[in-house]
């Protein structure tokens, strides 16, 4: 293909992207525009920046998010089509959140407070689970940046109680993401201080981790176990000044490590010998 033809094709692709972003402002065309952008987000350079700086794009995505609120507060069943639509919108929000500059802007403008209610849905249906995992994916992406301001923001929300509930009662994938969120929060000094400041918080965290450990003894899940072990050690370090809590966590960590070692030994024993 000649250079002029390649330039024309690239310009055509760019124009289509701009057209889809413009269509986010229109409720009638928004869903198909979201689908096109979401399917191509890994191939569109700086999609997060384009969405953030395009008039009406973020507002259109926000309208999709708040449309799910009746399902949260009025106990209305979430349909598969509505779930798919919401997850597509959240996928584009994740494209913004993964950008280091836009991610912190989403935090500073309180955008994430519109996503947090979606974690309050307690149903374990597939439609609700897809939405839950999408929101957790955005939160994980933000916490990967290691920005103290992001950790401090989430500590001021209901995130930790919601995460602990899903860590205990959620599906395997939800537990993996929730354990990662808790780990990334507790590895920061501000997060560890927050968790250990009040007795009620300390007890809630310790007892939840203990119940999760009990579940893991019945149904082992290495991806969850890895992060729970890390969380246990972070908590033990932060609660060193509280003797009873520290002892309880030390016992918890011993159980976790023992369980992990037994699983590794069992895997080694089942591996065929090489000749």
Coordinates of C-alpha atoms in Angstrom, one line a residue:
X1 CA 0.0 0.0 0.0
X2 CA 1.4 3.4 -1.0
X3 CA 2.1 6.1 1.6
X4 CA -0.8 8.4 0.5
X5 CA -3.3 5.6 0.8
X6 CA -2.0 4.7 4.3
X7 CA -2.3 8.3 5.4
X8 CA -5.9 8.4 4.0
X9 CA -6.7 5.2 5.9
X10 CA -5.3 6.6 9.2
X11 CA -7.2 9.8 8.8
X12 CA -10.4 7.8 8.2
X13 CA -9.8 5.8 11.3
X14 CA -9.2 8.9 13.4
X15 CA -12.3 10.5 12.1
X16 CA -14.3 7.4 13.0
X17 CA -12.9 7.5 16.6
X18 CA -13.9 11.2 16.8
X19 CA -17.3 10.4 15.5
X20 CA -17.9 7.6 18.1
X21 CA -16.7 9.9 20.9
X22 CA -19.1 12.7 19.7
X23 CA -21.9 10.1 19.6
X24 CA -21.5 9.5 23.4
X25 CA -23.4 12.8 23.9
X26 CA -26.5 11.3 22.2
X27 CA -28.5 8.7 24.1
X28 CA -29.8 7.1 20.9
X29 CA -26.3 6.6 19.5
X30 CA -24.3 6.2 22.7
X31 CA -24.5 2.4 23.1
X32 CA -23.1 1.6 19.7
X33 CA -20.5 4.2 20.1
X34 CA -19.4 2.7 23.5
X35 CA -19.2 -0.7 21.9
X36 CA -17.0 0.4 19.1
X37 CA -14.7 2.4 21.4
X38 CA -14.5 -0.4 24.0
X39 CA -13.7 -3.1 21.4
X40 CA -10.8 -0.9 20.1
X41 CA -9.6 0.7 23.3
X42 CA -6.3 -1.3 23.3
X43 CA -5.6 0.0 19.8
X44 CA -6.6 3.6 20.2
X45 CA -3.6 5.7 21.5
X46 CA -4.5 8.0 24.4
X47 CA -8.2 7.0 24.4
X48 CA -8.5 8.1 28.0
X49 CA -7.2 11.6 27.2
X50 CA -9.5 11.9 24.2
X51 CA -12.5 10.9 26.3
X52 CA -11.6 13.2 29.1
X53 CA -11.0 16.3 26.9
X54 CA -14.0 15.7 24.6
X55 CA -17.1 17.8 25.3
X56 CA -20.0 15.7 26.7
X57 CA -18.2 12.3 26.6
X58 CA -17.7 11.9 30.3
X59 CA -21.2 13.3 31.0
X60 CA -22.6 10.7 28.6
X61 CA -20.8 7.9 30.4
X62 CA -22.0 9.2 33.8
X63 CA -25.6 9.1 32.6
X64 CA -25.1 5.4 31.9
X65 CA -23.7 4.8 35.4
X66 CA -26.6 6.6 37.2
X67 CA -29.2 4.7 35.2
X68 CA -28.4 1.6 37.2
X69 CA -29.2 3.2 40.5
X70 CA -32.9 2.0 40.6
X71 CA -31.6 -1.6 40.5
X72 CA -29.5 -0.7 43.6
X73 CA -32.0 1.2 45.7
X74 CA -35.4 -0.2 44.6
X75 CA -34.3 -3.8 44.3
X76 CA -35.1 -4.0 40.6
X77 CA -33.6 -7.0 38.7
X78 CA -30.7 -6.1 36.4
X79 CA -31.2 -7.4 32.9
X80 CA -28.4 -8.8 30.8
X81 CA -28.7 -6.0 28.3
X82 CA -28.5 -3.3 30.9
X83 CA -25.6 -5.0 32.6
X84 CA -23.7 -5.2 29.3
X85 CA -24.4 -1.5 28.6
X86 CA -23.1 -0.5 32.1
X87 CA -20.0 -2.7 31.8
X88 CA -19.2 -1.1 28.4
X89 CA -19.4 2.4 29.9
X90 CA -17.2 1.3 32.9
X91 CA -14.7 -0.1 30.4
X92 CA -14.3 3.3 28.9
X93 CA -14.0 4.8 32.4
X94 CA -11.2 2.3 33.0
X95 CA -9.4 3.6 29.9
X96 CA -9.4 7.0 31.6
X97 CA -8.5 5.7 35.0
X98 CA -5.5 3.8 33.7
X99 CA -4.0 7.0 32.4
X100 CA -1.7 8.5 35.2
X101 CA -2.9 12.1 34.6
X102 CA -6.6 11.4 34.1
X103 CA -6.7 8.8 37.0
X104 CA -5.9 11.4 39.6
X105 CA -8.3 13.9 38.0
X106 CA -11.1 11.4 38.4
X107 CA -10.3 11.2 42.1
X108 CA -10.1 14.9 42.6
X109 CA -13.4 15.7 40.9
X110 CA -15.1 13.0 43.0
X111 CA -16.1 11.0 39.9
X112 CA -15.6 7.7 41.7
X113 CA -18.3 8.4 44.2
X114 CA -20.8 7.6 41.3
X115 CA -19.2 4.1 40.9
X116 CA -19.0 3.2 44.6
X117 CA -22.8 2.5 45.0
X118 CA -22.5 -0.2 42.3
X119 CA -20.6 -2.3 44.9
X120 CA -23.5 -2.2 47.3
X121 CA -25.5 -4.7 45.2
X122 CA -25.6 -8.0 47.1
X123 CA -27.0 -10.2 44.4
X124 CA -24.7 -12.9 43.1
X125 CA -26.3 -13.2 39.7
X126 CA -24.1 -13.1 36.7
X127 CA -25.4 -9.7 35.5
X128 CA -24.6 -8.1 38.8
X129 CA -21.3 -9.9 39.1
X130 CA -20.1 -8.5 35.7
X131 CA -20.9 -5.0 36.9
X132 CA -19.1 -5.6 40.2
X133 CA -16.0 -6.9 38.6
X134 CA -15.9 -4.0 36.2
X135 CA -16.0 -1.5 39.0
X136 CA -13.3 -3.4 40.9
X137 CA -11.2 -3.4 37.8
X138 CA -11.3 0.5 37.7
X139 CA -10.4 0.6 41.4
X140 CA -7.5 -1.8 41.0
X141 CA -6.2 0.2 38.1
X142 CA -6.2 3.4 40.1
X143 CA -4.5 1.8 43.1
X144 CA -1.7 0.4 40.9
X145 CA -0.5 4.0 40.4
X146 CA 0.7 4.0 44.1
X147 CA -0.5 7.6 44.5
X148 CA -1.1 8.3 48.2
X149 CA -3.9 10.8 47.3
X150 CA -5.8 7.9 45.7
X151 CA -5.4 5.7 48.7
X152 CA -6.5 8.5 51.0
X153 CA -9.5 9.2 48.9
X154 CA -10.8 5.6 49.0
X155 CA -10.3 5.5 52.8
X156 CA -12.8 8.3 53.0
X157 CA -15.5 6.3 51.2
X158 CA -17.2 3.0 52.0
X159 CA -14.8 1.0 50.0
X160 CA -13.1 -1.0 52.8
X161 CA -16.3 -2.3 54.4
X162 CA -17.7 -3.1 50.9
X163 CA -14.4 -4.9 50.0
X164 CA -14.4 -6.9 53.2
X165 CA -18.0 -8.1 52.6
X166 CA -17.1 -9.2 49.0
X167 CA -13.9 -10.8 50.2
X168 CA -16.0 -13.0 52.5
X169 CA -19.1 -13.6 50.4
X170 CA -18.2 -12.9 46.8
X171 CA -17.3 -15.1 43.9
X172 CA -13.7 -16.3 43.4
X173 CA -12.9 -13.5 40.9
X174 CA -14.4 -10.9 43.2
X175 CA -12.4 -12.2 46.1
X176 CA -9.2 -12.0 44.1
X177 CA -9.8 -8.4 43.1
X178 CA -11.0 -7.4 46.6
X179 CA -7.9 -9.1 48.2
X180 CA -5.7 -7.1 45.8
X181 CA -7.5 -3.8 46.7
X182 CA -7.1 -4.5 50.4
X183 CA -3.4 -5.3 49.9
X184 CA -2.7 -2.2 47.9
X185 CA -4.4 -0.1 50.6
X186 CA -2.7 -1.6 53.6
X187 CA 0.8 -1.5 52.1
X188 CA 0.5 2.3 52.3
X189 CA 1.2 3.9 55.8
X190 CA -2.0 5.9 55.6
X191 CA -4.0 2.8 54.9
X192 CA -2.5 0.8 57.7
X193 CA -3.0 3.6 60.2
X194 CA -6.6 4.0 59.1
X195 CA -7.2 0.2 59.6
X196 CA -5.6 0.2 63.1
X197 CA -6.9 3.5 64.5
X198 CA -10.2 2.2 65.9
X199 CA -11.0 -1.0 67.7
X200 CA -14.1 -1.7 65.6
X201 CA -12.0 -1.4 62.4
X202 CA -9.3 -3.7 63.8
X203 CA -11.8 -6.3 64.9
X204 CA -13.7 -6.2 61.7
X205 CA -10.6 -6.6 59.6
X206 CA -9.2 -9.4 61.8
X207 CA -12.4 -11.4 62.0
X208 CA -13.1 -11.1 58.3
X209 CA -9.6 -12.3 57.4
X210 CA -10.1 -15.2 59.9
X211 CA -13.4 -16.2 58.2
X212 CA -11.7 -16.0 54.8
X213 CA -8.9 -18.2 56.0
X214 CA -11.5 -20.8 57.2
X215 CA -13.1 -20.7 53.8
X216 CA -9.7 -21.2 52.1
X217 CA -9.1 -24.3 54.2
X218 CA -12.3 -25.8 52.8
X219 CA -11.9 -24.5 49.2
X220 CA -8.3 -23.5 48.5
X221 CA -7.8 -20.7 46.0
X222 CA -4.1 -19.7 45.5
X223 CA -4.9 -16.3 44.0
X224 CA -6.9 -15.2 47.0
X225 CA -4.5 -16.9 49.5
X226 CA -1.5 -15.0 48.2
X227 CA -3.0 -11.6 48.9
X228 CA -4.7 -12.7 52.2
X229 CA -1.2 -13.8 53.5
X230 CA 0.2 -10.4 52.6
X231 CA -2.8 -8.6 54.2
X232 CA -2.3 -10.6 57.4
X233 CA 1.4 -9.6 57.7
X234 CA 0.6 -5.9 57.0
X235 CA -2.1 -6.0 59.7
X236 CA 0.2 -7.7 62.2
X237 CA 2.8 -5.0 61.6
X238 CA 0.3 -2.2 62.0
X239 CA -1.3 -3.7 65.1
X240 CA 2.0 -4.5 66.9
X241 CA 1.1 -2.1 69.7
X242 CA -2.1 -4.0 70.4
X243 CA -1.0 -7.2 72.1
X244 CA -4.3 -9.3 71.7
X245 CA -4.9 -8.3 68.1
X246 CA -1.2 -8.8 67.2
X247 CA -1.3 -12.3 68.7
X248 CA -4.5 -13.2 66.9
X249 CA -3.0 -12.1 63.6
X250 CA 0.2 -13.9 64.3
X251 CA -1.8 -17.1 64.7
X252 CA -3.8 -16.3 61.6
X253 CA -0.6 -15.9 59.6
X254 CA 0.8 -19.2 60.9
X255 CA -2.4 -20.9 59.7
X256 CA -2.2 -19.3 56.3
X257 CA 1.5 -20.2 55.8
X258 CA 0.9 -23.7 57.0
X259 CA -2.0 -24.1 54.6
X260 CA 0.0 -22.7 51.7
X261 CA 3.0 -25.0 52.5
X262 CA 0.7 -28.1 52.7
X263 CA -0.8 -27.2 49.3
X264 CA 2.6 -26.7 47.7
X265 CA 3.8 -30.1 49.1
X266 CA 0.6 -31.8 47.8
X267 CA 1.3 -30.4 44.4
X268 CA 4.9 -31.6 44.5
X269 CA 3.8 -35.1 45.5
X270 CA 1.3 -35.3 42.6
X271 CA 3.8 -34.2 40.0
X272 CA 5.1 -37.1 37.8
X273 CA 8.7 -38.0 38.2
X274 CA 11.0 -37.2 35.3
X275 CA 13.0 -40.0 33.8

